[in-house]
Structure formats: C-alpha cells, structure tokens
PDB file of C-alpha atoms in Angstrom:
ATOM      1  CA  MET A   1     131.399  85.707 142.041  1.00  0.00           C
ATOM      2  CA  SER A   2     133.542  87.337 139.377  1.00  0.00           C
ATOM      3  CA  GLU A   3     135.817  88.980 141.949  1.00  0.00           C
ATOM      4  CA  LYS A   4     136.856  85.527 143.182  1.00  0.00           C
ATOM      5  CA  ILE A   5     137.903  84.644 139.633  1.00  0.00           C
ATOM      6  CA  ALA A   6     139.898  87.876 139.255  1.00  0.00           C
ATOM      7  CA  LYS A   7     141.721  87.216 142.519  1.00  0.00           C
ATOM      8  CA  ALA A   8     142.427  83.634 141.435  1.00  0.00           C
ATOM      9  CA  ALA A   9     143.899  84.940 138.159  1.00  0.00           C
ATOM     10  CA  GLU A  10     146.129  87.317 140.108  1.00  0.00           C
ATOM     11  CA  LYS A  11     147.213  84.460 142.354  1.00  0.00           C
ATOM     12  CA  ILE A  12     148.173  82.314 139.360  1.00  0.00           C
ATOM     13  CA  ALA A  13     150.023  85.300 137.892  1.00  0.00           C
ATOM     14  CA  GLY A  14     152.245  85.243 140.985  1.00  0.00           C
ATOM     15  CA  ASP A  15     152.752  81.468 140.965  1.00  0.00           C
ATOM     16  CA  GLU A  16     156.132  80.896 139.332  1.00  0.00           C
ATOM     17  CA  ILE A  17     155.740  77.117 139.433  1.00  0.00           C
ATOM     18  CA  ILE A  18     152.587  77.138 137.314  1.00  0.00           C
ATOM     19  CA  LEU A  19     153.845  79.904 135.010  1.00  0.00           C
ATOM     20  CA  ASP A  20     157.143  78.086 134.441  1.00  0.00           C
ATOM     21  CA  SER A  21     155.167  74.994 133.474  1.00  0.00           C
ATOM     22  CA  TYR A  22     153.201  77.049 130.921  1.00  0.00           C
ATOM     23  CA  LYS A  23     156.518  78.191 129.476  1.00  0.00           C
ATOM     24  CA  ALA A  24     157.697  74.571 129.266  1.00  0.00           C
ATOM     25  CA  PHE A  25     154.359  73.664 127.656  1.00  0.00           C
ATOM     26  CA  TYR A  26     154.921  76.320 124.989  1.00  0.00           C
ATOM     27  CA  GLN A  27     158.447  75.029 124.420  1.00  0.00           C
ATOM     28  CA  GLY A  28     157.135  71.591 123.498  1.00  0.00           C
ATOM     29  CA  LYS A  29     157.795  69.756 126.766  1.00  0.00           C
ATOM     30  CA  GLY A  30     154.229  68.470 126.648  1.00  0.00           C
ATOM     31  CA  TYR A  31     153.292  68.993 130.288  1.00  0.00           C
ATOM     32  CA  PHE A  32     151.843  71.601 132.624  1.00  0.00           C
ATOM     33  CA  LEU A  33     151.269  71.763 136.370  1.00  0.00           C
ATOM     34  CA  THR A  34     147.942  72.289 138.085  1.00  0.00           C
ATOM     35  CA  LYS A  35     146.326  72.398 141.508  1.00  0.00           C
ATOM     36  CA  ASN A  36     143.348  70.498 140.105  1.00  0.00           C
ATOM     37  CA  SER A  37     143.556  66.779 140.810  1.00  0.00           C
ATOM     38  CA  ALA A  38     140.340  66.172 138.845  1.00  0.00           C
ATOM     39  CA  LEU A  39     141.886  66.981 135.458  1.00  0.00           C
ATOM     40  CA  PHE A  40     142.085  63.930 133.221  1.00  0.00           C
ATOM     41  CA  GLY A  41     145.538  62.354 133.533  1.00  0.00           C
ATOM     42  CA  ALA A  42     146.642  64.504 136.479  1.00  0.00           C
ATOM     43  CA  LYS A  43     149.152  62.705 138.687  1.00  0.00           C
ATOM     44  CA  ARG A  44     150.478  63.715 142.070  1.00  0.00           C
ATOM     45  CA  LYS A  45     154.023  63.510 143.321  1.00  0.00           C
ATOM     46  CA  PRO A  46     154.766  59.940 144.435  1.00  0.00           C
ATOM     47  CA  PRO A  47     154.173  59.772 148.198  1.00  0.00           C
ATOM     48  CA  LYS A  48     157.558  58.178 148.794  1.00  0.00           C
ATOM     49  CA  PHE A  49     160.915  57.564 147.131  1.00  0.00           C
ATOM     50  CA  PRO A  50     163.274  54.614 147.659  1.00  0.00           C
ATOM     51  CA  ALA A  51     165.586  55.194 150.616  1.00  0.00           C
ATOM     52  CA  SER A  52     168.702  54.016 148.769  1.00  0.00           C
ATOM     53  CA  SER A  53     170.017  53.074 145.355  1.00  0.00           C
ATOM     54  CA  ASN A  54     169.815  49.373 146.146  1.00  0.00           C
ATOM     55  CA  ASP A  55     167.553  47.744 143.526  1.00  0.00           C
ATOM     56  CA  PHE A  56     166.469  51.220 142.439  1.00  0.00           C
ATOM     57  CA  ALA A  57     166.121  50.254 138.763  1.00  0.00           C
ATOM     58  CA  LYS A  58     163.726  47.480 139.739  1.00  0.00           C
ATOM     59  CA  LYS A  59     161.659  49.784 141.971  1.00  0.00           C
ATOM     60  CA  TRP A  60     161.607  52.445 139.240  1.00  0.00           C
ATOM     61  CA  ASN A  61     159.542  50.134 137.039  1.00  0.00           C
ATOM     62  CA  ASP A  62     157.338  48.941 139.872  1.00  0.00           C
ATOM     63  CA  SER A  63     153.894  50.610 139.761  1.00  0.00           C
ATOM     64  CA  ASN A  64     153.749  50.413 143.539  1.00  0.00           C
ATOM     65  CA  TRP A  65     156.457  53.085 143.502  1.00  0.00           C
ATOM     66  CA  PHE A  66     155.909  55.066 140.296  1.00  0.00           C
ATOM     67  CA  VAL A  67     153.341  55.201 137.509  1.00  0.00           C
ATOM     68  CA  SER A  68     154.324  56.103 133.954  1.00  0.00           C
ATOM     69  CA  VAL A  69     153.409  59.817 134.118  1.00  0.00           C
ATOM     70  CA  GLN A  70     155.401  60.229 137.324  1.00  0.00           C
ATOM     71  CA  ARG A  71     158.398  58.513 135.761  1.00  0.00           C
ATOM     72  CA  LYS A  72     158.135  60.701 132.675  1.00  0.00           C
ATOM     73  CA  TYR A  73     158.026  63.930 134.665  1.00  0.00           C
ATOM     74  CA  LEU A  74     160.864  62.919 136.982  1.00  0.00           C
ATOM     75  CA  LEU A  75     163.053  62.058 133.997  1.00  0.00           C
ATOM     76  CA  LEU A  76     162.281  65.446 132.512  1.00  0.00           C
ATOM     77  CA  LEU A  77     163.093  67.238 135.781  1.00  0.00           C
ATOM     78  CA  ALA A  78     166.342  65.295 135.979  1.00  0.00           C
ATOM     79  CA  GLY A  79     167.293  66.257 132.427  1.00  0.00           C
ATOM     80  CA  LEU A  80     167.328  62.627 131.280  1.00  0.00           C
ATOM     81  CA  GLU A  81     165.965  61.128 128.068  1.00  0.00           C
ATOM     82  CA  ALA A  82     162.297  60.146 128.152  1.00  0.00           C
ATOM     83  CA  ASP A  83     163.109  56.633 126.899  1.00  0.00           C
ATOM     84  CA  ARG A  84     166.071  56.138 129.212  1.00  0.00           C
ATOM     85  CA  LYS A  85     166.528  52.701 130.727  1.00  0.00           C
ATOM     86  CA  VAL A  86     167.046  53.735 134.333  1.00  0.00           C
ATOM     87  CA  ARG A  87     169.897  52.141 136.257  1.00  0.00           C
ATOM     88  CA  ASP A  88     170.741  52.074 139.945  1.00  0.00           C
ATOM     89  CA  SER A  89     173.380  54.719 139.240  1.00  0.00           C
ATOM     90  CA  ASP A  90     170.625  57.197 138.259  1.00  0.00           C
ATOM     91  CA  TYR A  91     169.291  57.189 141.805  1.00  0.00           C
ATOM     92  CA  SER A  92     170.857  60.442 142.996  1.00  0.00           C
ATOM     93  CA  ASN A  93     169.836  62.415 139.927  1.00  0.00           C
ATOM     94  CA  LEU A  94     166.244  61.227 140.092  1.00  0.00           C
ATOM     95  CA  LYS A  95     166.066  61.721 143.873  1.00  0.00           C
ATOM     96  CA  ASN A  96     167.078  65.355 143.345  1.00  0.00           C
ATOM     97  CA  ALA A  97     164.342  65.644 140.721  1.00  0.00           C
ATOM     98  CA  TYR A  98     161.843  64.152 143.168  1.00  0.00           C
ATOM     99  CA  ASP A  99     162.839  66.703 145.796  1.00  0.00           C
ATOM    100  CA  LYS A 100     162.210  69.530 143.284  1.00  0.00           C
ATOM    101  CA  TRP A 101     158.616  68.439 142.722  1.00  0.00           C
ATOM    102  CA  ASP A 102     156.350  70.510 144.978  1.00  0.00           C
ATOM    103  CA  SER A 103     153.722  68.119 146.338  1.00  0.00           C
ATOM    104  CA  GLY A 104     151.027  70.774 145.996  1.00  0.00           C
ATOM    105  CA  TYR A 105     151.029  70.455 142.200  1.00  0.00           C
ATOM    106  CA  TYR A 106     149.812  67.719 139.867  1.00  0.00           C
ATOM    107  CA  VAL A 107     151.408  67.093 136.484  1.00  0.00           C
ATOM    108  CA  VAL A 108     149.417  66.618 133.277  1.00  0.00           C
ATOM    109  CA  PHE A 109     150.893  65.552 129.934  1.00  0.00           C
ATOM    110  CA  TYR A 110     149.162  66.507 126.692  1.00  0.00           C
ATOM    111  CA  GLY A 111     152.076  65.809 124.337  1.00  0.00           C
ATOM    112  CA  ALA A 112     154.687  67.831 122.484  1.00  0.00           C
ATOM    113  CA  ASP A 113     152.193  69.046 119.868  1.00  0.00           C
ATOM    114  CA  ALA A 114     150.253  70.996 122.510  1.00  0.00           C
ATOM    115  CA  LYS A 115     151.728  74.412 123.331  1.00  0.00           C
ATOM    116  CA  TRP A 116     149.074  77.080 123.940  1.00  0.00           C
ATOM    117  CA  SER A 117     148.097  77.479 127.583  1.00  0.00           C
ATOM    118  CA  CYS A 118     145.575  80.353 127.530  1.00  0.00           C
ATOM    119  CA  ASN A 119     142.657  78.037 128.335  1.00  0.00           C
ATOM    120  CA  LEU A 120     144.701  76.322 131.046  1.00  0.00           C
ATOM    121  CA  PHE A 121     145.165  79.652 132.835  1.00  0.00           C
ATOM    122  CA  VAL A 122     141.457  80.474 132.562  1.00  0.00           C
ATOM    123  CA  GLY A 123     140.421  76.967 133.618  1.00  0.00           C
ATOM    124  CA  GLU A 124     142.786  77.053 136.585  1.00  0.00           C
ATOM    125  CA  ALA A 125     141.367  80.423 137.686  1.00  0.00           C
ATOM    126  CA  LEU A 126     137.823  79.063 137.471  1.00  0.00           C
ATOM    127  CA  TYR A 127     138.844  75.973 139.440  1.00  0.00           C
ATOM    128  CA  MET A 128     140.546  78.024 142.159  1.00  0.00           C
ATOM    129  CA  ALA A 129     137.480  80.266 142.406  1.00  0.00           C
ATOM    130  CA  GLY A 130     135.220  77.281 143.060  1.00  0.00           C
ATOM    131  CA  TYR A 131     134.058  76.453 139.532  1.00  0.00           C
ATOM    132  CA  GLY A 132     135.866  73.152 139.131  1.00  0.00           C
ATOM    133  CA  SER A 133     132.889  71.562 137.400  1.00  0.00           C
ATOM    134  CA  ILE A 134     133.341  73.795 134.335  1.00  0.00           C
ATOM    135  CA  MET A 135     135.273  71.263 132.278  1.00  0.00           C
ATOM    136  CA  SER A 136     134.697  69.102 129.218  1.00  0.00           C
ATOM    137  CA  GLY A 137     135.792  65.481 129.095  1.00  0.00           C
ATOM    138  CA  GLY A 138     138.052  65.969 132.082  1.00  0.00           C
ATOM    139  CA  LYS A 139     139.835  68.928 130.455  1.00  0.00           C
ATOM    140  CA  TYR A 140     139.502  72.669 130.810  1.00  0.00           C
ATOM    141  CA  LEU A 141     137.312  74.265 128.143  1.00  0.00           C
ATOM    142  CA  SER A 142     139.221  75.156 124.981  1.00  0.00           C
ATOM    143  CA  ALA A 143     139.396  78.720 123.666  1.00  0.00           C
ATOM    144  CA  LYS A 144     136.899  77.713 120.974  1.00  0.00           C
ATOM    145  CA  GLN A 145     134.466  76.200 123.475  1.00  0.00           C
ATOM    146  CA  ILE A 146     134.601  79.369 125.561  1.00  0.00           C
ATOM    147  CA  TRP A 147     134.045  81.518 122.459  1.00  0.00           C
ATOM    148  CA  ASN A 148     130.962  79.398 121.729  1.00  0.00           C
ATOM    149  CA  GLY A 149     129.717  79.935 125.290  1.00  0.00           C
ATOM    150  CA  GLU A 150     129.732  76.291 126.337  1.00  0.00           C
ATOM    151  CA  LYS A 151     128.817  75.957 130.039  1.00  0.00           C
ATOM    152  CA  LEU A 152     129.108  79.752 130.414  1.00  0.00           C
ATOM    153  CA  LYS A 153     126.821  82.798 130.382  1.00  0.00           C
ATOM    154  CA  SER A 154     127.308  85.541 127.822  1.00  0.00           C
ATOM    155  CA  VAL A 155     127.949  88.999 129.273  1.00  0.00           C
ATOM    156  CA  LYS A 156     126.890  92.219 127.567  1.00  0.00           C
ATOM    157  CA  LYS A 157     129.819  94.523 126.945  1.00  0.00           C
ATOM    158  CA  GLY A 158     128.231  97.217 129.078  1.00  0.00           C
ATOM    159  CA  ASP A 159     128.097  94.804 132.036  1.00  0.00           C
ATOM    160  CA  VAL A 160     131.677  93.467 131.909  1.00  0.00           C
ATOM    161  CA  GLN A 161     133.459  93.381 135.261  1.00  0.00           C
ATOM    162  CA  ARG A 162     136.596  92.063 136.910  1.00  0.00           C
ATOM    163  CA  GLY A 163     136.737  88.289 136.770  1.00  0.00           C
ATOM    164  CA  ASP A 164     134.832  87.876 133.537  1.00  0.00           C
ATOM    165  CA  ILE A 165     136.393  85.834 130.735  1.00  0.00           C
ATOM    166  CA  ALA A 166     137.500  87.699 127.614  1.00  0.00           C
ATOM    167  CA  ALA A 167     137.395  85.526 124.493  1.00  0.00           C
ATOM    168  CA  PHE A 168     139.401  86.716 121.496  1.00  0.00           C
ATOM    169  CA  GLY A 169     138.165  85.457 118.143  1.00  0.00           C
ATOM    170  CA  GLY A 170     137.785  81.856 119.243  1.00  0.00           C
ATOM    171  CA  VAL A 171     141.543  81.328 119.549  1.00  0.00           C
ATOM    172  CA  HIS A 172     142.559  83.008 122.812  1.00  0.00           C
ATOM    173  CA  VAL A 173     141.084  83.647 126.286  1.00  0.00           C
ATOM    174  CA  GLU A 174     142.060  85.658 129.361  1.00  0.00           C
ATOM    175  CA  ILE A 175     140.586  86.860 132.672  1.00  0.00           C
ATOM    176  CA  VAL A 176     139.501  90.502 132.917  1.00  0.00           C
ATOM    177  CA  THR A 177     141.283  92.207 135.827  1.00  0.00           C
ATOM    178  CA  ASN A 178     140.386  95.860 135.258  1.00  0.00           C
ATOM    179  CA  VAL A 179     137.665  97.774 133.426  1.00  0.00           C
ATOM    180  CA  ARG A 180     138.024 101.373 132.287  1.00  0.00           C
ATOM    181  CA  ARG A 181     134.866 103.241 131.298  1.00  0.00           C
ATOM    182  CA  GLY A 182     134.003 106.852 130.596  1.00  0.00           C
ATOM    183  CA  GLN A 183     137.521 107.970 129.698  1.00  0.00           C
ATOM    184  CA  TRP A 184     138.052 111.259 127.946  1.00  0.00           C
ATOM    185  CA  PHE A 185     138.840 110.833 124.254  1.00  0.00           C
ATOM    186  CA  GLU A 186     139.130 107.026 124.570  1.00  0.00           C
ATOM    187  CA  ASP A 187     136.742 104.104 124.164  1.00  0.00           C
ATOM    188  CA  ASP A 188     135.828 101.859 127.068  1.00  0.00           C
ATOM    189  CA  GLU A 189     138.557  99.277 127.513  1.00  0.00           C
ATOM    190  CA  PHE A 190     139.750  96.510 129.805  1.00  0.00           C
ATOM    191  CA  CYS A 191     142.908  94.909 131.160  1.00  0.00           C
ATOM    192  CA  SER A 192     143.380  91.171 131.504  1.00  0.00           C
ATOM    193  CA  ARG A 193     145.721  88.446 132.660  1.00  0.00           C
ATOM    194  CA  GLY A 194     146.369  85.149 130.969  1.00  0.00           C
ATOM    195  CA  ALA A 195     148.814  82.706 129.436  1.00  0.00           C
ATOM    196  CA  GLY A 196     149.448  81.263 126.010  1.00  0.00           C
ATOM    197  CA  ARG A 197     151.484  84.342 125.139  1.00  0.00           C
ATOM    198  CA  GLY A 198     154.642  82.498 124.191  1.00  0.00           C
ATOM    199  CA  ALA A 199     157.719  82.016 126.372  1.00  0.00           C
ATOM    200  CA  THR A 200     157.339  85.346 128.222  1.00  0.00           C
ATOM    201  CA  GLY A 201     154.604  87.630 129.489  1.00  0.00           C
ATOM    202  CA  ASN A 202     152.390  84.919 130.901  1.00  0.00           C
ATOM    203  CA  GLY A 203     150.415  86.210 133.881  1.00  0.00           C
ATOM    204  CA  ASP A 204     151.201  89.873 133.193  1.00  0.00           C
ATOM    205  CA  GLU A 205     148.327  92.309 133.195  1.00  0.00           C
ATOM    206  CA  ARG A 206     147.887  93.779 129.720  1.00  0.00           C
ATOM    207  CA  CYS A 207     145.636  96.629 128.716  1.00  0.00           C
ATOM    208  CA  ASP A 208     144.346  98.237 125.549  1.00  0.00           C
ATOM    209  CA  ALA A 209     147.518 100.271 125.045  1.00  0.00           C
ATOM    210  CA  ASP A 210     149.608  97.101 124.982  1.00  0.00           C
ATOM    211  CA  ASN A 211     148.092  96.309 121.574  1.00  0.00           C
ATOM    212  CA  TRP A 212     149.065  92.649 121.992  1.00  0.00           C
ATOM    213  CA  PHE A 213     146.162  90.673 120.631  1.00  0.00           C
ATOM    214  CA  SER A 214     143.401  91.300 118.115  1.00  0.00           C
ATOM    215  CA  GLY A 215     144.354  94.961 117.746  1.00  0.00           C
ATOM    216  CA  SER A 216     143.087  96.157 121.118  1.00  0.00           C
ATOM    217  CA  ARG A 217     141.297  95.426 124.370  1.00  0.00           C
ATOM    218  CA  GLU A 218     138.537  97.897 123.622  1.00  0.00           C
ATOM    219  CA  MET A 219     135.033  96.830 124.606  1.00  0.00           C
ATOM    220  CA  SER A 220     133.769  97.712 121.150  1.00  0.00           C
ATOM    221  CA  ASN A 221     136.104  95.256 119.429  1.00  0.00           C
ATOM    222  CA  ILE A 222     133.843  92.877 117.502  1.00  0.00           C
ATOM    223  CA  ASN A 223     136.423  90.103 117.847  1.00  0.00           C
ATOM    224  CA  ILE A 224     136.090  90.027 121.638  1.00  0.00           C
ATOM    225  CA  LYS A 225     133.238  88.452 123.604  1.00  0.00           C
ATOM    226  CA  PHE A 226     132.784  88.127 127.367  1.00  0.00           C
ATOM    227  CA  PHE A 227     131.493  85.319 129.578  1.00  0.00           C
ATOM    228  CA  ARG A 228     131.124  84.277 133.210  1.00  0.00           C
ATOM    229  CA  PRO A 229     130.050  81.091 135.013  1.00  0.00           C
TER     230      PRO A 229
END
C-alpha cells in the first residue's frame, strides 16, 4: 500500500510538467497541472482547435470551442494578458500555446493568492497510487486537514515506512521515501519528497541533514506526525 504511494511520489518528482506548474503556482500564476480529472474545476485540453484564423475571435468566445478556464490557460501559455480581447491576428500565438499543452494533464486555477503546493504533491501521489477518493470538497486535503488526520490513519513513529505522509506542524506535508533506523550516534530519521518549497527544490528527496523544515526530519521531532490511507 505505502510502497505504491512512495513510487508515485518519485514519479511526480521526475515529472517536469507538474513540477513546473508548482513553480508557476508559487510565483502567483494561480494554476497547477494534474492528472486527476476529478479535482474541482479541472479542465482538459480542448479536443480541437480551429483550423485557420478565419473567424477565430468569434470561435474563441464560443463555448463549443473553449470554456473560460481553457481560454485563461491558453492566454497564459501564449504570454498574453488575461483580459485580452482576442483578435483573429492572435491565432498563431494561441495555436502554438495549444500545441504546448500536453493532453495528459488537466489545469486547475485557484487564484493568484494561492501559492503553496505541498498538499497538491501529496494529493497527487495518493491519487496516482489509487487513493483518489481522499479529497475534501473536490480538492486535495490541506496541510492542516492532514495534520488533523482527516480521512487518514495515524501511524506510530516506530512503524513509519516508505509512502507514509509526513505532516510538519500543520503547515507542510511530504511523502516519506526513506527511513533510517538504528544508526550509530544518530536518532532515527527519514527522507521525504514534496513540493511547496518555493521556486526550486520541489520533488527533491530531502533528509534530516538537509535541515530544511522544522529543524529536522528526525522521528522524535514533536512537530512531525505521520499518516497513511
């Protein structure tokens, strides 16, 4: 069970498309990409694009061609203003943006005020491991909800294993990818992968020695709790 989650976390860590979207999310672009079509507001790539620039501006505003979230993301990919009044002459730029959109990913907009993606990484890993029902109101559980153990089982620190969720003080979450016990002269510790680390470092495996969050990744840290589905 947990091993599937660890492998999913490692897969996300190697997915530049998703990680780049987490970076954009942190930078205030307001969106992230996901494989999960069931997330509230998730929209796929439009199945088709107009064949020519003829009447393109009219088709752009036609919901049979594009819905608002799709238009918003395509404008962003094209480097155009979100409130731009699209003209026929914008066809080439927006067609190039359309071609950049990998059809295997859905886009979700949460707004420019949202920037921390740690729970998105954890939720995506759970979804990819077969736990897509672990959501709240159509969204992945927040770091606070995970800290409170909503829809999850608490794990004793002596039983932590790869694939468990590490919750840091109610404000950050990651997926455990390595556990180190019985070390000479050192406390039991763990390594983990996650996002919400700013513009860089998302997906990287970090261990106790990295000293990145909450002082350490030592099992004994009272500000860290562990959970699994």
